[in-house]
């Protein structure tokens, strides 16, 4: 996987408004927020997209989900938030480093998109 803007944020080559970091992941505010809370949760391990994740990534993927839940709670949206993960350019993935969008603070429609 080539360097992405997210790998540069992990390496502190690019500034970001970081709200969480641990040994497995980093979370920061999206620079183009689509909701009052729009935080990206990214693994430190470079995985291009969910379709490229391996069986040994299972614990990491679960960690990302639980981290997203905790971030939503910390931000005051623990009972009402949306998680989005795009997989591939055809569905809107623009940075090819797996990431979760944690969104909250406004009403969302269904179906999404």
XYZ file of N, CA and C in Angstrom:
339
model
N 0.847 -1.177 0.000
C 0.000 0.000 0.000
C 0.890 1.237 0.000
N 0.586 2.193 -0.846
C 1.385 3.417 -0.913
C 1.041 4.348 0.235
N 1.899 5.360 0.441
C 1.613 6.365 1.457
C 0.306 7.063 1.129
N -0.485 7.311 2.145
C -1.732 8.045 2.001
C -1.696 9.223 2.959
N -2.647 10.097 2.827
C -2.751 11.203 3.770
C -2.914 10.667 5.194
N -3.586 9.532 5.344
C -3.779 8.968 6.678
C -2.475 8.419 7.254
N -1.659 7.788 6.432
C -0.369 7.310 6.946
C 0.507 8.500 7.342
N 0.382 9.605 6.621
C 1.143 10.809 6.973
C 0.629 11.430 8.269
N -0.671 11.318 8.538
C -1.209 11.777 9.822
C -0.697 10.887 10.943
N -0.708 9.575 10.741
C -0.174 8.645 11.747
C 1.283 8.974 12.062
N 2.071 9.266 11.022
C 3.499 9.576 11.186
C 3.760 11.020 11.601
N 2.687 11.792 11.802
C 2.763 13.197 12.220
C 3.434 14.098 11.179
N 3.375 13.692 9.914
C 3.858 14.536 8.825
C 2.814 15.579 8.443
N 1.553 15.294 8.771
C 0.436 16.203 8.521
C -0.317 16.357 9.833
N -0.683 17.601 10.165
C -1.443 17.859 11.388
C -2.885 17.386 11.249
N -3.462 16.998 12.369
C -4.866 16.620 12.433
C -5.365 16.929 13.837
N -6.668 17.119 13.962
C -7.304 17.348 15.265
C -7.615 15.984 15.870
N -6.625 15.408 16.529
C -6.706 14.047 17.060
C -7.550 14.030 18.332
N -8.505 13.110 18.385
C -9.358 12.963 19.563
C -9.088 11.668 20.322
N -8.354 10.743 19.699
C -8.042 9.467 20.353
C -6.827 8.845 19.668
N -5.996 8.232 20.493
C -4.900 7.426 19.957
C -4.584 6.326 20.945
N -4.343 5.139 20.417
C -3.840 4.033 21.221
C -2.859 3.252 20.350
N -2.420 2.114 20.809
C -1.402 1.372 20.061
C -1.896 0.833 18.720
N -3.222 0.730 18.546
C -3.788 0.127 17.343
C -4.409 1.114 16.359
N -4.852 2.269 16.852
C -5.590 3.169 15.967
C -5.433 4.629 16.361
N -5.911 5.467 15.463
C -5.890 6.911 15.636
C -7.248 7.419 15.183
N -7.779 8.428 15.883
C -9.060 9.026 15.492
C -8.906 10.539 15.486
N -9.482 11.158 14.463
C -9.348 12.608 14.318
C -10.574 13.170 13.610
N -10.795 14.460 13.791
C -11.937 15.130 13.170
C -11.724 15.244 11.663
N -12.785 14.973 10.906
C -12.746 15.092 9.452
C -12.618 16.569 9.076
N -11.771 16.881 8.110
C -11.575 18.281 7.693
C -12.754 18.804 6.876
N -13.618 17.905 6.402
C -14.809 18.299 5.653
C -16.017 17.614 6.299
N -16.388 18.051 7.512
C -17.420 17.324 8.267
C -18.783 17.351 7.592
N -19.455 16.203 7.655
C -20.793 16.045 7.096
C -21.859 16.019 8.187
N -21.437 16.225 9.427
C -22.338 16.256 10.571
C -21.605 16.984 11.701
N -22.337 17.441 12.718
C -21.658 18.103 13.837
C -20.519 17.263 14.443
N -20.742 15.955 14.534
C -19.639 15.056 14.894
C -19.303 14.249 13.648
N -18.087 14.402 13.157
C -17.606 13.591 12.033
C -16.136 13.299 12.319
N -15.909 12.122 12.839
C -14.578 11.694 13.260
C -14.210 10.449 12.471
N -12.970 10.388 12.031
C -12.453 9.226 11.316
C -11.626 8.383 12.272
N -11.861 7.084 12.261
C -11.089 6.132 13.060
C -10.319 5.268 12.072
N -8.990 5.274 12.202
C -8.142 4.544 11.254
C -7.213 3.594 12.006
N -6.968 2.431 11.437
C -5.977 1.549 12.049
C -4.570 2.063 11.742
N -3.660 1.837 12.646
C -2.265 2.182 12.371
C -1.661 1.193 11.377
N -2.192 -0.011 11.365
C -1.756 -0.998 10.376
C -2.329 -0.589 9.023
N -1.518 -0.526 7.983
C -2.037 -0.112 6.673
C -2.842 -1.230 6.004
N -4.151 -1.022 5.967
C -5.068 -1.916 5.261
C -5.791 -1.031 4.256
N -5.730 -1.370 2.991
C -6.281 -0.521 1.934
C -7.791 -0.318 2.073
N -8.513 -1.394 2.303
C -9.973 -1.353 2.433
C -10.424 -2.647 3.081
N -11.670 -2.699 3.501
C -12.170 -3.884 4.183
C -12.002 -5.139 3.331
N -12.166 -5.023 2.037
C -12.021 -6.179 1.147
C -10.606 -6.749 1.161
N -9.643 -6.005 1.650
C -8.257 -6.465 1.713
C -7.859 -6.939 3.119
N -8.770 -6.838 4.074
C -8.480 -7.292 5.434
C -8.365 -8.813 5.440
N -7.552 -9.304 6.329
C -7.311 -10.735 6.466
C -7.942 -11.256 7.756
N -8.027 -12.564 7.876
C -8.610 -13.171 9.077
C -7.874 -12.720 10.341
N -6.558 -12.524 10.252
C -5.824 -12.106 11.455
C -6.053 -10.630 11.802
N -6.841 -9.913 11.010
C -7.225 -8.531 11.318
C -8.519 -8.457 12.125
N -9.108 -9.598 12.437
C -10.411 -9.616 13.099
C -10.399 -8.824 14.409
N -9.427 -9.033 15.254
C -9.379 -8.314 16.535
C -9.206 -6.812 16.309
N -8.389 -6.431 15.348
C -8.190 -5.019 15.033
C -9.496 -4.385 14.554
N -10.230 -5.065 13.681
C -11.492 -4.530 13.181
C -12.499 -4.357 14.313
N -12.548 -5.308 15.210
C -13.419 -5.178 16.386
C -12.988 -4.019 17.267
N -11.688 -3.840 17.412
C -11.167 -2.727 18.201
C -11.593 -1.386 17.603
N -11.561 -1.272 16.282
C -11.990 -0.031 15.625
C -13.454 0.263 15.941
N -14.304 -0.756 15.900
C -15.721 -0.572 16.189
C -15.939 -0.134 17.638
N -15.279 -0.786 18.569
C -15.449 -0.428 19.976
C -14.861 0.952 20.271
N -13.781 1.299 19.582
C -13.212 2.642 19.731
C -14.181 3.683 19.206
N -14.814 3.417 18.072
C -15.807 4.335 17.516
C -16.951 4.533 18.500
N -17.406 3.466 19.112
C -18.475 3.560 20.119
C -18.058 4.448 21.271
N -16.838 4.279 21.760
C -16.356 5.072 22.889
C -16.205 6.545 22.509
N -15.720 6.799 21.308
C -15.574 8.182 20.844
C -16.939 8.851 20.764
N -17.936 8.165 20.209
C -19.284 8.735 20.139
C -19.800 9.067 21.533
N -19.567 8.177 22.488
C -19.990 8.439 23.867
C -19.245 9.640 24.441
N -17.942 9.691 24.239
C -17.134 10.800 24.749
C -17.568 12.143 24.169
N -18.057 12.122 22.941
C -18.490 13.343 22.262
C -19.950 13.699 22.582
N -20.624 12.868 23.366
C -22.004 13.131 23.759
C -23.056 12.538 22.852
N -22.671 11.599 21.985
C -23.602 10.986 21.033
C -23.686 9.474 21.217
N -23.529 9.004 22.430
C -23.428 7.577 22.690
C -24.645 6.745 22.326
N -25.817 7.360 22.256
C -27.027 6.617 21.919
C -27.492 6.857 20.492
N -26.849 7.769 19.772
C -27.325 8.101 18.425
C -26.154 8.526 17.549
N -25.592 7.556 16.838
C -24.503 7.853 15.909
C -24.563 6.856 14.760
N -23.902 7.219 13.681
C -23.847 6.345 12.517
C -22.391 6.042 12.217
N -22.117 4.794 11.849
C -20.797 4.379 11.373
C -20.904 4.097 9.882
N -19.932 4.604 9.131
C -19.893 4.372 7.689
C -18.491 3.912 7.326
N -18.413 2.876 6.505
C -17.138 2.447 5.943
C -17.354 2.198 4.457
N -16.707 2.988 3.637
C -16.779 2.799 2.195
C -15.707 1.799 1.777
N -16.012 0.997 0.791
C -15.082 -0.019 0.321
C -14.962 0.078 -1.202
N -14.007 0.877 -1.657
C -13.769 1.028 -3.089
C -14.242 2.367 -3.622
N -13.604 2.791 -4.700
C -13.903 4.090 -5.310
C -15.345 4.188 -5.795
N -15.926 3.090 -6.244
C -17.280 3.116 -6.794
C -18.328 3.490 -5.757
N -18.004 3.363 -4.477
C -18.962 3.713 -3.421
C -18.483 4.893 -2.583
N -17.481 5.589 -3.060
C -17.079 6.834 -2.413
C -15.798 6.813 -1.617
N -15.088 5.692 -1.581
C -13.820 5.693 -0.857
C -12.824 6.540 -1.639
N -12.264 7.549 -0.980
C -11.314 8.434 -1.660
C -9.908 8.313 -1.093
N -9.777 7.832 0.140
C -8.464 7.567 0.721
C -8.381 6.063 0.928
N -7.388 5.443 0.316
C -7.296 3.989 0.346
C -6.437 3.513 1.508
N -6.978 3.818 2.691
C -6.517 3.348 3.988
C -7.819 3.160 4.757
N -8.124 1.922 5.120
C -9.378 1.598 5.787
C -9.686 2.628 6.867
N -10.948 3.069 6.934
C -11.342 4.028 7.968
C -12.843 3.979 8.197
N -13.208 4.263 9.434
C -14.607 4.378 9.838
C -14.945 5.850 9.981
N -16.081 6.260 9.443
C -16.623 7.582 9.697
C -17.586 7.438 10.874
N -17.389 8.213 11.929
C -18.293 8.242 13.073
C -19.047 9.565 12.984
N -20.343 9.483 12.735
C -21.169 10.664 12.474
C -22.285 10.780 13.500
N -22.561 12.000 13.912
C -23.666 12.227 14.837
C -24.000 13.700 14.943
N -25.135 13.962 15.585
C -25.509 15.338 15.852
C -26.525 15.925 14.893
N -27.026 15.116 13.981
C -28.098 15.554 13.083
C -28.889 14.318 12.664
N -30.039 14.539 12.059
C -30.841 13.417 11.557
C -30.236 12.892 10.263
N -30.305 11.588 10.085
C -29.833 10.939 8.870
C -31.006 10.257 8.189
N -30.966 10.201 6.871
C -32.052 9.539 6.146
C -31.663 8.099 5.856
N -32.682 7.343 5.440
C -32.482 5.950 5.041
C -33.261 5.699 3.782
N -32.725 5.071 2.784
C -31.370 4.528 2.754
C -30.334 5.627 2.584
N -29.117 5.348 3.043
C -28.045 6.340 2.883
C -27.644 6.454 1.405
N -26.934 7.529 1.105
C -26.418 7.698 -0.255
C -27.394 8.289 -1.131
